[in-house]
């Protein structure tokens, strides 16, 4: 019973963290007007948070090898809620960016440590339910975030978005008394140089994709330095042995494409609702929320039924639904609501399958693997948004759905990229 209460609290913070990823998207224009800054400057409210969450997924998973998960999570909640509270009272652009960066530092722990707790710490009988509700929280958060943000902005100004997120503070006392203590390995030196290289690799990748593509040169420079650094020290920020685990690489690559589709879907659907179907922000938010609720219900159903012998079937069902939704987009974009519902359902199904396979495939310590896994997810979502924000400026929406259909087909074919022994190992041979 105690583990169930802990799981519920963890999943509520995952929901809050995912919502926060989408909370400031529609607030960019009022923020830029109030602070008298350009839209490119205000975009750092989104980009800065994304960078911190992305690198934080690795840092927390690495720290979890030698520090109590409970300590890390409470620290993350405290930083997240404290700077959310500070942001409510500030009108200084630079301090507000600091608050968003601090939110990212805290929010980075929510998904990563929750996954570690579900797979490695809490009662194993809660695993299927835990994975289902992680998918539910992520799906629901991506739909609820834009809607709730729009409602709050209608009732007040953008400061209230910070105040709302400070409610994460109430999870601290609950987790302090319920989160179980676990045995940790002997404390290892933290790879600060590797973290520095990884941080700037991600910064220049996201800046190149979102602001100026010339920064891609700096991305490759720091990527080279990161790879060389990993090969020269005994305990790097990213364990080089991970790259020898071909099964994990395949699962992570598949999940990268899944979150690429999520980012692209969120951008294209928002554009479709506002620019083509002429819905206002509240109407668009309601549609996304309804779609996410469909996806959430499917998450719970699939989470209860999934086991080693039916993962391949569920994976195919998810890919079929993705393909159908994109075919509808190619044929008739006026059916935007149906497209949205199908996309959220498909995402929920495939995500549960991949999370389940990740747990089945990793028999040794899972902490650092989960960090890399979430790193791939966050980067995939960021690239999806960036790529399709550029494509929509060149092609019409129908052509963009053709690109998405192609990616969905590639994802469908990836299941055949697993050799026979791999399929037997993770239960996909039936």
PDB file of N, CA, C and O in Angstrom, residues 10 13 52 56 59-60 63-64 67-84 101-110 113 168-169 171-173 175-176 179 192 195:
ATOM      1  N   UNK A  10       4.635  10.057  -7.330  1.00  0.00           N
ATOM      2  CA  UNK A  10       5.640  10.179  -8.390  1.00  0.00           C
ATOM      3  C   UNK A  10       4.989  10.490  -9.731  1.00  0.00           C
ATOM      4  O   UNK A  10       5.464  11.350 -10.486  1.00  0.00           O
ATOM      5  N   UNK A  13       3.897  14.074 -10.202  1.00  0.00           N
ATOM      6  CA  UNK A  13       4.974  14.998 -10.557  1.00  0.00           C
ATOM      7  C   UNK A  13       5.401  14.814 -12.004  1.00  0.00           C
ATOM      8  O   UNK A  13       5.799  15.776 -12.666  1.00  0.00           O
ATOM      9  N   UNK A  52      17.912  21.833 -20.090  1.00  0.00           N
ATOM     10  CA  UNK A  52      18.161  21.345 -18.733  1.00  0.00           C
ATOM     11  C   UNK A  52      17.507  19.981 -18.493  1.00  0.00           C
ATOM     12  O   UNK A  52      18.092  19.102 -17.852  1.00  0.00           O
ATOM     13  N   UNK A  56      19.688  16.748 -17.828  1.00  0.00           N
ATOM     14  CA  UNK A  56      19.387  16.269 -16.482  1.00  0.00           C
ATOM     15  C   UNK A  56      19.021  14.804 -16.445  1.00  0.00           C
ATOM     16  O   UNK A  56      19.264  14.120 -15.436  1.00  0.00           O
ATOM     17  N   UNK A  59      22.337  13.168 -15.981  1.00  0.00           N
ATOM     18  CA  UNK A  59      22.985  13.507 -14.718  1.00  0.00           C
ATOM     19  C   UNK A  59      22.312  12.791 -13.548  1.00  0.00           C
ATOM     20  O   UNK A  59      22.981  12.191 -12.697  1.00  0.00           O
ATOM     21  N   UNK A  60      20.977  12.813 -13.499  1.00  0.00           N
ATOM     22  CA  UNK A  60      20.278  12.166 -12.392  1.00  0.00           C
ATOM     23  C   UNK A  60      20.480  10.649 -12.413  1.00  0.00           C
ATOM     24  O   UNK A  60      20.624  10.025 -11.357  1.00  0.00           O
ATOM     25  N   UNK A  63      23.955  10.079 -11.041  1.00  0.00           N
ATOM     26  CA  UNK A  63      24.008  10.319  -9.599  1.00  0.00           C
ATOM     27  C   UNK A  63      23.269   9.232  -8.824  1.00  0.00           C
ATOM     28  O   UNK A  63      23.628   8.922  -7.677  1.00  0.00           O
ATOM     29  N   UNK A  64      22.236   8.645  -9.454  1.00  0.00           N
ATOM     30  CA  UNK A  64      21.446   7.615  -8.770  1.00  0.00           C
ATOM     31  C   UNK A  64      22.253   6.362  -8.483  1.00  0.00           C
ATOM     32  O   UNK A  64      21.825   5.522  -7.676  1.00  0.00           O
ATOM     33  N   UNK A  67      23.829   7.914  -4.993  1.00  0.00           N
ATOM     34  CA  UNK A  67      23.043   8.749  -4.085  1.00  0.00           C
ATOM     35  C   UNK A  67      21.624   8.192  -4.010  1.00  0.00           C
ATOM     36  O   UNK A  67      21.076   7.729  -5.021  1.00  0.00           O
ATOM     37  N   UNK A  68      21.028   8.240  -2.829  1.00  0.00           N
ATOM     38  CA  UNK A  68      19.668   7.761  -2.644  1.00  0.00           C
ATOM     39  C   UNK A  68      18.701   8.444  -3.616  1.00  0.00           C
ATOM     40  O   UNK A  68      18.724   9.670  -3.777  1.00  0.00           O
ATOM     41  N   UNK A  69      17.837   7.657  -4.259  1.00  0.00           N
ATOM     42  CA  UNK A  69      16.823   8.218  -5.150  1.00  0.00           C
ATOM     43  C   UNK A  69      15.925   9.200  -4.408  1.00  0.00           C
ATOM     44  O   UNK A  69      15.520  10.227  -4.946  1.00  0.00           O
ATOM     45  N   UNK A  70      15.616   8.857  -3.168  1.00  0.00           N
ATOM     46  CA  UNK A  70      14.762   9.726  -2.353  1.00  0.00           C
ATOM     47  C   UNK A  70      15.381  11.102  -2.191  1.00  0.00           C
ATOM     48  O   UNK A  70      14.708  12.136  -2.352  1.00  0.00           O
ATOM     49  N   UNK A  71      16.681  11.148  -1.918  1.00  0.00           N
ATOM     50  CA  UNK A  71      17.386  12.424  -1.748  1.00  0.00           C
ATOM     51  C   UNK A  71      17.378  13.225  -3.037  1.00  0.00           C
ATOM     52  O   UNK A  71      17.112  14.438  -3.033  1.00  0.00           O
ATOM     53  N   UNK A  72      17.655  12.565  -4.155  1.00  0.00           N
ATOM     54  CA  UNK A  72      17.682  13.244  -5.450  1.00  0.00           C
ATOM     55  C   UNK A  72      16.313  13.811  -5.804  1.00  0.00           C
ATOM     56  O   UNK A  72      16.197  14.941  -6.289  1.00  0.00           O
ATOM     57  N   UNK A  73      15.277  13.029  -5.545  1.00  0.00           N
ATOM     58  CA  UNK A  73      13.939  13.458  -5.944  1.00  0.00           C
ATOM     59  C   UNK A  73      13.462  14.639  -5.110  1.00  0.00           C
ATOM     60  O   UNK A  73      12.864  15.590  -5.640  1.00  0.00           O
ATOM     61  N   UNK A  74      13.707  14.577  -3.818  1.00  0.00           N
ATOM     62  CA  UNK A  74      13.290  15.688  -2.953  1.00  0.00           C
ATOM     63  C   UNK A  74      14.069  16.953  -3.309  1.00  0.00           C
ATOM     64  O   UNK A  74      13.508  18.058  -3.328  1.00  0.00           O
ATOM     65  N   UNK A  75      15.367  16.812  -3.614  1.00  0.00           N
ATOM     66  CA  UNK A  75      16.151  17.963  -4.071  1.00  0.00           C
ATOM     67  C   UNK A  75      15.553  18.554  -5.342  1.00  0.00           C
ATOM     68  O   UNK A  75      15.391  19.779  -5.467  1.00  0.00           O
ATOM     69  N   UNK A  76      15.215  17.684  -6.294  1.00  0.00           N
ATOM     70  CA  UNK A  76      14.641  18.151  -7.562  1.00  0.00           C
ATOM     71  C   UNK A  76      13.317  18.867  -7.347  1.00  0.00           C
ATOM     72  O   UNK A  76      13.059  19.922  -7.939  1.00  0.00           O
ATOM     73  N   UNK A  77      12.465  18.310  -6.502  1.00  0.00           N
ATOM     74  CA  UNK A  77      11.170  18.939  -6.206  1.00  0.00           C
ATOM     75  C   UNK A  77      11.348  20.305  -5.547  1.00  0.00           C
ATOM     76  O   UNK A  77      10.628  21.258  -5.855  1.00  0.00           O
ATOM     77  N   UNK A  78      12.325  20.398  -4.637  1.00  0.00           N
ATOM     78  CA  UNK A  78      12.568  21.660  -3.936  1.00  0.00           C
ATOM     79  C   UNK A  78      13.030  22.739  -4.914  1.00  0.00           C
ATOM     80  O   UNK A  78      12.521  23.869  -4.902  1.00  0.00           O
ATOM     81  N   UNK A  79      13.994  22.408  -5.783  1.00  0.00           N
ATOM     82  CA  UNK A  79      14.495  23.374  -6.773  1.00  0.00           C
ATOM     83  C   UNK A  79      13.380  23.793  -7.720  1.00  0.00           C
ATOM     84  O   UNK A  79      13.190  24.988  -8.017  1.00  0.00           O
ATOM     85  N   UNK A  80      12.615  22.822  -8.201  1.00  0.00           N
ATOM     86  CA  UNK A  80      11.530  23.096  -9.149  1.00  0.00           C
ATOM     87  C   UNK A  80      10.487  24.031  -8.544  1.00  0.00           C
ATOM     88  O   UNK A  80      10.103  25.038  -9.153  1.00  0.00           O
ATOM     89  N   UNK A  81      10.013  23.704  -7.345  1.00  0.00           N
ATOM     90  CA  UNK A  81       8.946  24.497  -6.730  1.00  0.00           C
ATOM     91  C   UNK A  81       9.446  25.858  -6.245  1.00  0.00           C
ATOM     92  O   UNK A  81       8.729  26.867  -6.367  1.00  0.00           O
ATOM     93  N   UNK A  82      10.686  25.922  -5.722  1.00  0.00           N
ATOM     94  CA  UNK A  82      11.222  27.192  -5.217  1.00  0.00           C
ATOM     95  C   UNK A  82      11.349  28.220  -6.333  1.00  0.00           C
ATOM     96  O   UNK A  82      10.893  29.371  -6.192  1.00  0.00           O
ATOM     97  N   UNK A  83      11.950  27.830  -7.449  1.00  0.00           N
ATOM     98  CA  UNK A  83      12.157  28.793  -8.537  1.00  0.00           C
ATOM     99  C   UNK A  83      10.876  29.049  -9.320  1.00  0.00           C
ATOM    100  O   UNK A  83      10.757  30.091  -9.977  1.00  0.00           O
ATOM    101  N   UNK A  84       9.928  28.130  -9.267  1.00  0.00           N
ATOM    102  CA  UNK A  84       8.600  28.419  -9.814  1.00  0.00           C
ATOM    103  C   UNK A  84       7.951  29.538  -9.013  1.00  0.00           C
ATOM    104  O   UNK A  84       7.334  30.453  -9.566  1.00  0.00           O
ATOM    105  N   UNK A 101      15.459  27.693 -16.173  1.00  0.00           N
ATOM    106  CA  UNK A 101      16.564  26.736 -16.151  1.00  0.00           C
ATOM    107  C   UNK A 101      16.492  25.885 -14.880  1.00  0.00           C
ATOM    108  O   UNK A 101      16.700  24.664 -14.922  1.00  0.00           O
ATOM    109  N   UNK A 102      16.185  26.538 -13.751  1.00  0.00           N
ATOM    110  CA  UNK A 102      16.074  25.814 -12.482  1.00  0.00           C
ATOM    111  C   UNK A 102      14.886  24.852 -12.510  1.00  0.00           C
ATOM    112  O   UNK A 102      14.965  23.737 -11.974  1.00  0.00           O
ATOM    113  N   UNK A 103      13.783  25.274 -13.130  1.00  0.00           N
ATOM    114  CA  UNK A 103      12.659  24.354 -13.310  1.00  0.00           C
ATOM    115  C   UNK A 103      13.092  23.123 -14.097  1.00  0.00           C
ATOM    116  O   UNK A 103      12.708  21.993 -13.773  1.00  0.00           O
ATOM    117  N   UNK A 104      13.921  23.342 -15.123  1.00  0.00           N
ATOM    118  CA  UNK A 104      14.413  22.224 -15.917  1.00  0.00           C
ATOM    119  C   UNK A 104      15.310  21.303 -15.119  1.00  0.00           C
ATOM    120  O   UNK A 104      15.259  20.077 -15.253  1.00  0.00           O
ATOM    121  N   UNK A 105      16.165  21.894 -14.258  1.00  0.00           N
ATOM    122  CA  UNK A 105      17.045  21.091 -13.405  1.00  0.00           C
ATOM    123  C   UNK A 105      16.212  20.193 -12.489  1.00  0.00           C
ATOM    124  O   UNK A 105      16.528  19.015 -12.285  1.00  0.00           O
ATOM    125  N   UNK A 106      15.138  20.747 -11.942  1.00  0.00           N
ATOM    126  CA  UNK A 106      14.263  19.940 -11.094  1.00  0.00           C
ATOM    127  C   UNK A 106      13.418  18.970 -11.901  1.00  0.00           C
ATOM    128  O   UNK A 106      13.344  17.781 -11.592  1.00  0.00           O
ATOM    129  N   UNK A 107      12.800  19.470 -12.964  1.00  0.00           N
ATOM    130  CA  UNK A 107      11.890  18.649 -13.761  1.00  0.00           C
ATOM    131  C   UNK A 107      12.561  17.482 -14.457  1.00  0.00           C
ATOM    132  O   UNK A 107      11.901  16.490 -14.783  1.00  0.00           O
ATOM    133  N   UNK A 108      13.873  17.571 -14.677  1.00  0.00           N
ATOM    134  CA  UNK A 108      14.597  16.487 -15.334  1.00  0.00           C
ATOM    135  C   UNK A 108      14.535  15.193 -14.539  1.00  0.00           C
ATOM    136  O   UNK A 108      14.632  14.098 -15.094  1.00  0.00           O
ATOM    137  N   UNK A 109      14.360  15.317 -13.211  1.00  0.00           N
ATOM    138  CA  UNK A 109      14.346  14.124 -12.358  1.00  0.00           C
ATOM    139  C   UNK A 109      13.023  13.386 -12.420  1.00  0.00           C
ATOM    140  O   UNK A 109      12.963  12.179 -12.136  1.00  0.00           O
ATOM    141  N   UNK A 110      11.946  14.081 -12.783  1.00  0.00           N
ATOM    142  CA  UNK A 110      10.616  13.504 -12.602  1.00  0.00           C
ATOM    143  C   UNK A 110      10.415  12.212 -13.395  1.00  0.00           C
ATOM    144  O   UNK A 110      10.024  11.185 -12.839  1.00  0.00           O
ATOM    145  N   UNK A 113      13.774   9.462 -12.669  1.00  0.00           N
ATOM    146  CA  UNK A 113      13.791   8.769 -11.377  1.00  0.00           C
ATOM    147  C   UNK A 113      12.516   7.965 -11.170  1.00  0.00           C
ATOM    148  O   UNK A 113      12.530   6.897 -10.541  1.00  0.00           O
ATOM    149  N   UNK A 168       4.187  21.848  -6.845  1.00  0.00           N
ATOM    150  CA  UNK A 168       4.998  20.634  -6.710  1.00  0.00           C
ATOM    151  C   UNK A 168       5.569  20.499  -5.307  1.00  0.00           C
ATOM    152  O   UNK A 168       5.925  19.399  -4.867  1.00  0.00           O
ATOM    153  N   UNK A 169       5.659  21.613  -4.592  1.00  0.00           N
ATOM    154  CA  UNK A 169       6.214  21.608  -3.232  1.00  0.00           C
ATOM    155  C   UNK A 169       5.454  20.647  -2.312  1.00  0.00           C
ATOM    156  O   UNK A 169       6.036  20.040  -1.400  1.00  0.00           O
ATOM    157  N   UNK A 171       4.406  17.781  -2.798  1.00  0.00           N
ATOM    158  CA  UNK A 171       4.815  16.379  -2.929  1.00  0.00           C
ATOM    159  C   UNK A 171       6.000  16.049  -2.033  1.00  0.00           C
ATOM    160  O   UNK A 171       6.251  14.869  -1.756  1.00  0.00           O
ATOM    161  N   UNK A 172       6.745  17.068  -1.587  1.00  0.00           N
ATOM    162  CA  UNK A 172       7.970  16.826  -0.814  1.00  0.00           C
ATOM    163  C   UNK A 172       7.692  16.077   0.488  1.00  0.00           C
ATOM    164  O   UNK A 172       8.315  15.027   0.737  1.00  0.00           O
ATOM    165  N   UNK A 173       6.773  16.557   1.353  1.00  0.00           N
ATOM    166  CA  UNK A 173       6.549  15.813   2.599  1.00  0.00           C
ATOM    167  C   UNK A 173       6.000  14.406   2.374  1.00  0.00           C
ATOM    168  O   UNK A 173       6.307  13.485   3.134  1.00  0.00           O
ATOM    169  N   UNK A 175       6.651  12.313  -0.199  1.00  0.00           N
ATOM    170  CA  UNK A 175       7.730  11.423  -0.600  1.00  0.00           C
ATOM    171  C   UNK A 175       8.768  11.254   0.496  1.00  0.00           C
ATOM    172  O   UNK A 175       9.424  10.210   0.582  1.00  0.00           O
ATOM    173  N   UNK A 176       8.913  12.251   1.342  1.00  0.00           N
ATOM    174  CA  UNK A 176       9.875  12.139   2.440  1.00  0.00           C
ATOM    175  C   UNK A 176       9.502  10.975   3.361  1.00  0.00           C
ATOM    176  O   UNK A 176      10.381  10.251   3.852  1.00  0.00           O
ATOM    177  N   UNK A 179       8.807   7.371   0.328  1.00  0.00           N
ATOM    178  CA  UNK A 179       9.760   6.843  -0.655  1.00  0.00           C
ATOM    179  C   UNK A 179      10.735   5.888   0.045  1.00  0.00           C
ATOM    180  O   UNK A 179      11.390   6.268   1.013  1.00  0.00           O
ATOM    181  N   UNK A 192      32.602  15.648 -14.234  1.00  0.00           N
ATOM    182  CA  UNK A 192      32.200  17.020 -14.516  1.00  0.00           C
ATOM    183  C   UNK A 192      32.620  17.464 -15.911  1.00  0.00           C
ATOM    184  O   UNK A 192      31.887  18.204 -16.581  1.00  0.00           O
ATOM    185  N   UNK A 195      30.203  16.030 -18.327  1.00  0.00           N
ATOM    186  CA  UNK A 195      28.936  16.752 -18.271  1.00  0.00           C
ATOM    187  C   UNK A 195      29.036  18.075 -19.026  1.00  0.00           C
ATOM    188  O   UNK A 195      28.097  18.483 -19.720  1.00  0.00           O
TER     189      UNK A 195
END
